Amino acid sequence: MSADVRHVSVHADDDVGAVDLALPARLPLAALIPDIVRLTGADTGTPARWRLATVCGTVLDDSVPLREQNVRDGDVLLLSAALPRAPRFARTDVVTAVLAAAPPPADTPVLRMIVGLVVASAGVVAGAAGYGSASLITAGVLLCVVAGAAVTASRTGREALVCGPLGCLTVLMAALCGALMVPGPLDVPHALLGAAAAAAVSIALLRFRVGSPVLSTASACAGLLCTVAMSGAVLWPVPRHSVGVALALLALGSLSLAPRLSVMLSGLAPAPSLTEESVTDVDRRAAAGHRLLVGLVIGSTAAAGAGVTVVAIGCLHGSGHWLSGAAFCAVIGAALLLRSRCYAAGRCRWALTLSGLFSVTVAFAVVAVQYGHWAAVVAVCAGVVVIVRESPDEQSPVASRSVEVLEYFVLAAVTPVACTALDVFSLVRSSSLI
């Protein structure tokens, strides 16, 4: 064995056989590693830290020569790539602990979309306060700009995170233009024409496949319901809370028709006979049916929320009695909350739950104006019960049947409560029918 050279066999991690090398014994091992990797053919092009180890697993120090590490002629060395590892401290490191506990970064595109939509919606609200031809021309120009941006984004293949908000802004600008078309201060005719314009533009967006189909379906459904409910208020002088009652009732009716409409409009209806050819694009029609159902449910729940809001405002301003108005809002909210369990789609359940909670909150606000202390007691106790109660994983058949019967009672109570809110009983009592 020479004092200056060591004759060793080097094995790499791959299937290449051992390579016999004569390595200088006085140079540090770090100076020999690049040549050893090149001669053994173990380099794959991926940056890595290479190391040599003995057969028994002892890793050789890179800064020490071979002769000082008791490497002799004929020894077998193993060449392997070691990935860099993060240092581990024996004591608690504050900086590492803070970095590990940091929350994940937020979704920047979603935040940007929300900020842009809020700012643009604030502009729409500001435009609704204007009068005259200047405001109408400005709103018309903005409608053309937003609609052009929505069409361009849709045709260039932008993601739904961009096309959806632009479609919503297009519908809002159309509603603003429709409201500004009617001269005078804002009243029922302005709201009627705005809702009709929003429904028409939503249907056009659906037809040309611009924006989100779910949001367009929802805005079209809500716009049509508002248009039908406010048509009577334009023809006859009726109290404003009556418009809200009619709108909420129409929304409940559209919720019942939403599944059938989605099946019929998407072409999923069963064939009239077994001899007809089977449908080839079932998957596409099924996806379209789901989108239609979600859009119809969201639009109907939004219309129901708008209806109970109008009823509550009318009760607070003295247009209707507070007790009948609060009862109507509570019944509508309970019906929406109980209906949410019938849907499997998460967006439908969320829409019904949020609209139902909103309706119940509106009813609570109407009662709180009259009896604030009792309303506070009921609300706090109900909230504590909901928080503390543990719901079982599987609902018992008795509980399911009880909830179903409760829903029937709530739906049966809608008609008499609505008649009370509309003062139908007082009208019949005061009229001379006999």
C-alpha positions as semicolon CSV with decimal commas, in nm:
position;residue;x (nm);y (nm);z (nm)
1;M;0,000;0,000;0,000
2;S;0,150;0,333;-0,112
3;A;0,137;0,628;0,124
4;D;0,021;0,861;-0,155
5;V;-0,239;0,648;-0,340
6;R;-0,531;0,427;-0,235
7;H;-0,668;0,161;-0,473
8;V;-1,040;0,126;-0,394
9;S;-1,361;0,002;-0,560
10;V;-1,650;0,252;-0,576
11;H;-2,013;0,143;-0,611
12;A;-2,280;0,398;-0,717
13;D;-2,653;0,397;-0,631
14;D;-2,756;0,276;-0,978
15;D;-2,703;-0,061;-1,141
16;V;-2,356;0,029;-1,272
17;G;-2,093;-0,213;-1,148
18;A;-1,800;-0,126;-0,927
19;V;-1,533;0,102;-1,068
20;D;-1,173;0,051;-0,953
21;L;-1,000;0,382;-0,889
22;A;-0,662;0,497;-0,769
23;L;-0,725;0,798;-0,546
24;P;-0,470;1,038;-0,396
25;A;-0,445;0,974;-0,023
26;R;-0,319;1,317;0,083
27;L;-0,587;1,538;-0,081
28;P;-0,914;1,622;0,099
29;L;-1,200;1,401;-0,010
30;A;-1,405;1,704;-0,123
31;A;-1,151;1,769;-0,401
32;L;-1,189;1,412;-0,529
33;I;-1,571;1,380;-0,523
34;P;-1,639;1,552;-0,864
35;D;-1,390;1,327;-1,046
36;I;-1,524;1,016;-0,870
37;V;-1,882;1,102;-0,977
38;R;-1,769;1,160;-1,334
39;L;-1,564;0,840;-1,356
40;T;-1,839;0,620;-1,210
41;G;-2,106;0,772;-1,440
42;A;-2,342;0,839;-1,151
43;D;-2,413;1,202;-1,242
44;T;-2,776;1,245;-1,358
45;G;-2,768;1,622;-1,401
46;T;-2,969;1,688;-1,085
47;P;-2,785;1,903;-0,832
48;A;-2,708;1,697;-0,524
49;R;-2,449;1,659;-0,253
50;W;-2,246;1,344;-0,312
51;R;-2,082;1,148;-0,034
52;L;-1,871;0,835;0,015
53;A;-1,937;0,575;0,280
54;T;-1,788;0,244;0,380
55;V;-1,973;-0,086;0,352
56;C;-2,060;-0,075;0,720
57;G;-2,230;0,265;0,672
58;T;-1,967;0,504;0,806
59;V;-1,982;0,828;0,605
60;L;-1,639;0,967;0,515
61;D;-1,564;1,327;0,607
62;D;-1,522;1,547;0,298
63;S;-1,263;1,772;0,459
64;V;-1,026;1,490;0,564
65;P;-0,790;1,293;0,333
66;L;-0,841;0,921;0,277
67;R;-0,529;0,814;0,468
68;E;-0,653;0,988;0,783
69;Q;-0,987;0,803;0,765
70;N;-0,829;0,455;0,775
71;V;-0,908;0,377;0,408
72;R;-0,682;0,100;0,277
73;D;-0,611;-0,056;-0,061
74;G;-0,891;-0,288;-0,175
75;D;-1,163;-0,123;0,035
76;V;-1,512;-0,095;-0,112
77;L;-1,673;0,249;-0,093
78;L;-2,036;0,342;-0,164
79;L;-2,117;0,662;-0,358
80;S;-2,461;0,812;-0,298
81;A;-2,639;1,146;-0,340
82;A;-2,759;1,310;-0,021
83;L;-3,039;1,568;-0,045
84;P;-2,990;1,881;0,165
85;R;-3,175;1,872;0,494
86;A;-3,305;2,155;0,704
87;P;-3,105;2,201;1,022
88;R;-3,259;2,073;1,342
89;F;-3,184;2,260;1,657
90;A;-3,151;2,090;1,992
91;R;-3,319;2,386;2,159
92;T;-3,648;2,557;2,069
93;D;-3,594;2,807;1,788
94;V;-3,839;3,098;1,800
95;V;-3,799;3,196;1,435
96;T;-3,858;2,842;1,310
97;A;-4,162;2,803;1,534
98;V;-4,314;3,130;1,409
99;L;-4,257;3,033;1,044
100;A;-4,411;2,690;1,099
101;A;-4,719;2,839;1,267
102;A;-4,780;3,096;0,992
103;P;-5,115;3,053;0,812
104;P;-5,112;2,961;0,443
105;P;-5,114;3,251;0,199
106;A;-5,454;3,378;0,088
107;D;-5,589;3,327;-0,262
108;T;-5,489;3,655;-0,427
109;P;-5,710;3,622;-0,742
110;V;-6,021;3,567;-0,530
111;L;-5,942;3,869;-0,313
112;R;-5,878;4,080;-0,621
113;M;-6,208;3,970;-0,772
114;I;-6,398;4,053;-0,451
115;V;-6,236;4,396;-0,422
116;G;-6,309;4,478;-0,786
117;L;-6,669;4,361;-0,760
118;V;-6,729;4,564;-0,442
119;V;-6,578;4,880;-0,592
120;A;-6,778;4,844;-0,914
121;S;-7,099;4,774;-0,720
122;A;-7,040;5,089;-0,517
123;G;-7,019;5,276;-0,847
124;V;-7,352;5,128;-0,954
125;V;-7,512;5,241;-0,628
126;A;-7,366;5,588;-0,676
127;G;-7,505;5,599;-1,028
128;A;-7,854;5,518;-0,897
129;A;-7,856;5,848;-0,707
130;G;-7,828;6,052;-1,027
131;Y;-8,108;6,201;-1,238
132;G;-8,141;6,336;-1,587
133;S;-8,003;6,250;-1,926
134;A;-7,639;6,283;-1,819
135;S;-7,670;5,999;-1,568
136;L;-7,856;5,784;-1,821
137;I;-7,593;5,840;-2,092
138;T;-7,313;5,765;-1,845
139;A;-7,483;5,445;-1,734
140;G;-7,538;5,340;-2,096
141;V;-7,172;5,394;-2,185
142;L;-7,061;5,200;-1,878
143;L;-7,300;4,919;-1,971
144;C;-7,142;4,894;-2,317
145;V;-6,791;4,895;-2,167
146;V;-6,866;4,625;-1,908
147;A;-7,058;4,410;-2,158
148;G;-6,772;4,438;-2,408
149;A;-6,522;4,336;-2,141
150;A;-6,739;4,038;-2,044
151;V;-6,773;3,921;-2,405
152;T;-6,400;3,967;-2,469
153;A;-6,302;3,776;-2,156
154;S;-6,540;3,493;-2,243
155;R;-6,426;3,463;-2,604
156;T;-6,055;3,474;-2,515
157;G;-6,088;3,180;-2,278
158;R;-6,042;3,358;-1,946
159;E;-6,128;3,163;-1,634
160;A;-6,467;3,177;-1,464
161;L;-6,315;3,391;-1,188
162;V;-6,298;3,676;-1,440
163;C;-6,603;3,611;-1,660
164;G;-6,844;3,557;-1,370
165;P;-6,796;3,897;-1,199
166;L;-6,802;4,077;-1,534
167;G;-7,136;3,911;-1,614
168;C;-7,273;4,020;-1,275
169;L;-7,161;4,378;-1,336
170;T;-7,327;4,370;-1,677
171;V;-7,657;4,271;-1,518
172;L;-7,622;4,541;-1,250
173;M;-7,548;4,808;-1,509
174;A;-7,850;4,696;-1,713
175;A;-8,069;4,727;-1,404
176;L;-7,929;5,076;-1,341
177;C;-8,000;5,183;-1,699
178;G;-8,353;5,049;-1,676
179;A;-8,418;5,235;-1,351
180;L;-8,280;5,562;-1,489
181;M;-8,502;5,538;-1,797
182;V;-8,804;5,635;-1,585
183;P;-8,808;6,005;-1,494
184;G;-8,861;6,127;-1,139
185;P;-8,744;5,999;-0,800
186;L;-8,692;5,628;-0,745
187;D;-9,020;5,442;-0,698
188;V;-9,191;5,117;-0,799
189;P;-9,184;5,191;-1,177
190;H;-8,807;5,241;-1,160
191;A;-8,762;4,909;-0,980
192;L;-8,995;4,735;-1,226
193;L;-8,806;4,849;-1,534
194;G;-8,471;4,781;-1,369
195;A;-8,571;4,425;-1,281
196;A;-8,704;4,366;-1,633
197;A;-8,382;4,496;-1,788
198;A;-8,171;4,278;-1,558
199;A;-8,376;3,970;-1,650
200;A;-8,349;4,044;-2,023
201;V;-7,971;4,094;-2,010
202;S;-7,929;3,778;-1,800
203;I;-8,118;3,574;-2,058
204;A;-7,903;3,726;-2,333
205;L;-7,585;3,632;-2,143
206;L;-7,716;3,278;-2,111
207;R;-7,799;3,264;-2,480
208;F;-7,453;3,383;-2,590
209;R;-7,270;3,186;-2,317
210;V;-7,105;3,487;-2,159
211;G;-7,018;3,482;-1,790
212;S;-7,122;3,225;-1,534
213;P;-7,435;3,030;-1,637
214;V;-7,533;2,976;-1,273
215;L;-7,519;3,347;-1,189
216;S;-7,697;3,441;-1,511
217;T;-7,974;3,190;-1,439
218;A;-8,007;3,321;-1,083
219;S;-8,028;3,685;-1,191
220;A;-8,279;3,601;-1,466
221;C;-8,499;3,409;-1,222
222;A;-8,486;3,683;-0,958
223;G;-8,548;3,954;-1,217
224;L;-8,852;3,779;-1,362
225;L;-9,001;3,720;-1,017
226;C;-8,951;4,084;-0,920
227;T;-9,103;4,199;-1,249
228;V;-9,415;3,989;-1,199
229;A;-9,455;4,096;-0,837
230;M;-9,417;4,468;-0,912
231;S;-9,642;4,472;-1,217
232;G;-9,953;4,481;-0,998
233;A;-9,813;4,768;-0,791
234;V;-9,773;4,976;-1,108
235;L;-10,128;4,906;-1,228
236;W;-10,308;4,945;-0,894
237;P;-10,227;5,150;-0,584
238;V;-10,133;4,879;-0,333
239;P;-9,922;4,908;-0,017
240;R;-9,554;4,839;-0,063
241;H;-9,546;4,559;0,190
242;S;-9,805;4,380;-0,026
243;V;-9,550;4,374;-0,307
244;G;-9,303;4,208;-0,072
245;V;-9,558;3,947;0,032
246;A;-9,639;3,868;-0,331
247;L;-9,268;3,845;-0,418
248;A;-9,195;3,605;-0,131
249;L;-9,491;3,385;-0,227
250;L;-9,379;3,376;-0,589
251;A;-9,029;3,280;-0,474
252;L;-9,164;2,987;-0,273
253;G;-9,366;2,874;-0,572
254;S;-9,064;2,893;-0,802
255;L;-8,863;2,684;-0,555
256;S;-9,120;2,408;-0,590
257;L;-9,102;2,427;-0,969
258;A;-8,720;2,456;-0,990
259;P;-8,643;2,080;-1,015
260;R;-8,904;2,021;-1,286
261;L;-8,793;2,328;-1,481
262;S;-8,428;2,224;-1,468
263;V;-8,514;1,875;-1,598
264;M;-8,737;2,012;-1,873
265;L;-8,506;2,292;-1,992
266;S;-8,194;2,074;-1,996
267;G;-8,361;1,798;-2,198
268;L;-8,342;1,532;-1,926
269;A;-8,710;1,440;-1,945
270;P;-8,768;1,066;-2,004
271;A;-8,847;0,952;-2,355
272;P;-9,218;0,899;-2,431
273;S;-9,152;0,544;-2,555
274;L;-8,882;0,279;-2,540
275;T;-8,851;0,265;-2,919
276;E;-8,692;0,609;-2,949
277;E;-8,317;0,646;-2,979
278;S;-8,120;0,702;-2,661
279;V;-7,967;1,040;-2,591
280;T;-7,596;1,056;-2,671
281;D;-7,492;1,366;-2,474
282;V;-7,632;1,264;-2,136
283;D;-7,331;1,394;-1,941
284;R;-7,355;1,741;-2,094
285;R;-7,728;1,759;-2,029
286;A;-7,684;1,639;-1,673
287;A;-7,426;1,910;-1,604
288;A;-7,655;2,170;-1,762
289;G;-7,943;2,046;-1,547
290;H;-7,737;2,084;-1,230
291;R;-7,636;2,437;-1,327
292;L;-7,996;2,531;-1,403
293;L;-8,119;2,390;-1,073
294;V;-7,855;2,575;-0,872
295;G;-7,926;2,900;-1,057
296;L;-8,302;2,872;-1,010
297;V;-8,265;2,798;-0,639
298;I;-8,024;3,088;-0,584
299;G;-8,247;3,328;-0,778
300;S;-8,560;3,218;-0,592
301;T;-8,396;3,250;-0,252
302;A;-8,264;3,594;-0,343
303;A;-8,614;3,701;-0,446
304;A;-8,755;3,564;-0,120
305;G;-8,497;3,764;0,076
306;A;-8,589;4,079;-0,116
307;G;-8,958;4,016;-0,049
308;V;-8,922;3,980;0,328
309;T;-8,701;4,290;0,332
310;V;-8,976;4,493;0,165
311;V;-9,230;4,354;0,413
312;A;-9,010;4,446;0,710
313;I;-8,949;4,798;0,580
314;G;-9,323;4,844;0,528
315;C;-9,396;4,727;0,883
316;L;-9,134;4,957;1,033
317;H;-9,270;5,255;0,838
318;G;-9,629;5,185;0,940
319;S;-9,750;5,046;0,606
320;G;-9,851;4,717;0,770
321;H;-9,898;4,577;1,118
322;W;-9,573;4,468;1,278
323;L;-9,709;4,141;1,419
324;S;-9,842;4,003;1,091
325;G;-9,528;4,119;0,907
326;A;-9,295;3,956;1,158
327;A;-9,498;3,634;1,150
328;F;-9,485;3,626;0,770
329;C;-9,106;3,678;0,765
330;A;-9,059;3,408;1,028
331;V;-9,275;3,157;0,840
332;I;-9,093;3,224;0,513
333;G;-8,757;3,183;0,687
334;A;-8,865;2,856;0,851
335;A;-8,991;2,722;0,518
336;L;-8,660;2,802;0,349
337;L;-8,454;2,648;0,630
338;L;-8,660;2,329;0,628
339;R;-8,644;2,308;0,249
340;S;-8,262;2,314;0,251
341;R;-8,243;1,953;0,374
342;C;-8,407;1,829;0,051
343;Y;-8,114;1,926;-0,175
344;A;-7,788;1,741;-0,224
345;A;-7,600;2,026;-0,395
346;G;-7,398;2,229;-0,148
347;R;-7,470;2,561;-0,319
348;C;-7,845;2,501;-0,303
349;R;-7,827;2,417;0,066
350;W;-7,615;2,724;0,138
351;A;-7,849;2,953;-0,057
352;L;-8,159;2,824;0,121
353;T;-7,992;2,832;0,463
354;L;-7,861;3,186;0,424
355;S;-8,190;3,316;0,287
356;G;-8,383;3,143;0,566
357;L;-8,154;3,285;0,834
358;F;-8,184;3,628;0,677
359;S;-8,565;3,607;0,682
360;V;-8,569;3,497;1,045
361;T;-8,329;3,779;1,132
362;V;-8,556;4,030;0,960
363;A;-8,852;3,900;1,161
364;F;-8,644;3,931;1,477
365;A;-8,556;4,291;1,388
366;V;-8,924;4,380;1,345
367;V;-9,009;4,227;1,684
368;A;-8,706;4,388;1,850
369;V;-8,838;4,734;1,768
370;Q;-9,152;4,661;1,972
371;Y;-9,020;4,430;2,244
372;G;-8,643;4,455;2,248
373;H;-8,579;4,284;2,585
374;W;-8,792;3,978;2,509
375;A;-8,642;3,950;2,162
376;A;-8,294;3,959;2,315
377;V;-8,381;3,681;2,561
378;V;-8,521;3,456;2,288
379;A;-8,231;3,518;2,050
380;V;-7,957;3,459;2,309
381;C;-8,120;3,141;2,441
382;A;-8,172;3,005;2,089
383;G;-7,810;3,079;1,997
384;V;-7,676;2,904;2,308
385;V;-7,891;2,597;2,240
386;V;-7,770;2,576;1,880
387;I;-7,404;2,609;1,985
388;V;-7,417;2,359;2,273
389;R;-7,632;2,095;2,107
390;E;-7,442;1,805;1,951
391;S;-7,602;1,673;1,636
392;P;-7,581;1,295;1,584
393;D;-7,405;1,151;1,282
394;E;-7,723;0,980;1,162
395;Q;-8,069;1,122;1,222
396;S;-8,325;0,881;1,359
397;P;-8,633;0,799;1,148
398;V;-8,858;0,955;1,412
399;A;-8,666;1,284;1,399
400;S;-8,667;1,284;1,019
401;R;-9,040;1,225;1,011
402;S;-9,095;1,496;1,271
403;V;-8,901;1,749;1,066
404;E;-9,102;1,651;0,759
405;V;-9,432;1,699;0,943
406;L;-9,307;2,035;1,075
407;E;-9,231;2,143;0,720
408;Y;-9,586;2,053;0,615
409;F;-9,728;2,263;0,899
410;V;-9,505;2,557;0,807
411;L;-9,605;2,540;0,441
412;A;-9,971;2,515;0,542
413;A;-9,929;2,826;0,758
414;V;-9,791;3,034;0,471
415;T;-10,132;3,105;0,316
416;P;-10,318;3,229;0,627
417;V;-10,018;3,430;0,745
418;A;-9,986;3,589;0,400
419;C;-10,357;3,674;0,400
420;T;-10,313;3,835;0,741
421;A;-10,016;4,038;0,620
422;L;-10,220;4,151;0,318
423;D;-10,519;4,244;0,539
424;V;-10,742;4,010;0,339
425;F;-10,939;3,909;0,649
426;S;-11,004;4,274;0,738
427;L;-11,119;4,341;0,383
428;V;-11,363;4,049;0,391
429;R;-11,485;4,146;0,737
430;S;-11,556;4,506;0,635
431;S;-11,722;4,422;0,303
432;S;-12,097;4,360;0,284
433;L;-12,106;4,013;0,135
434;I;-12,442;3,919;0,288
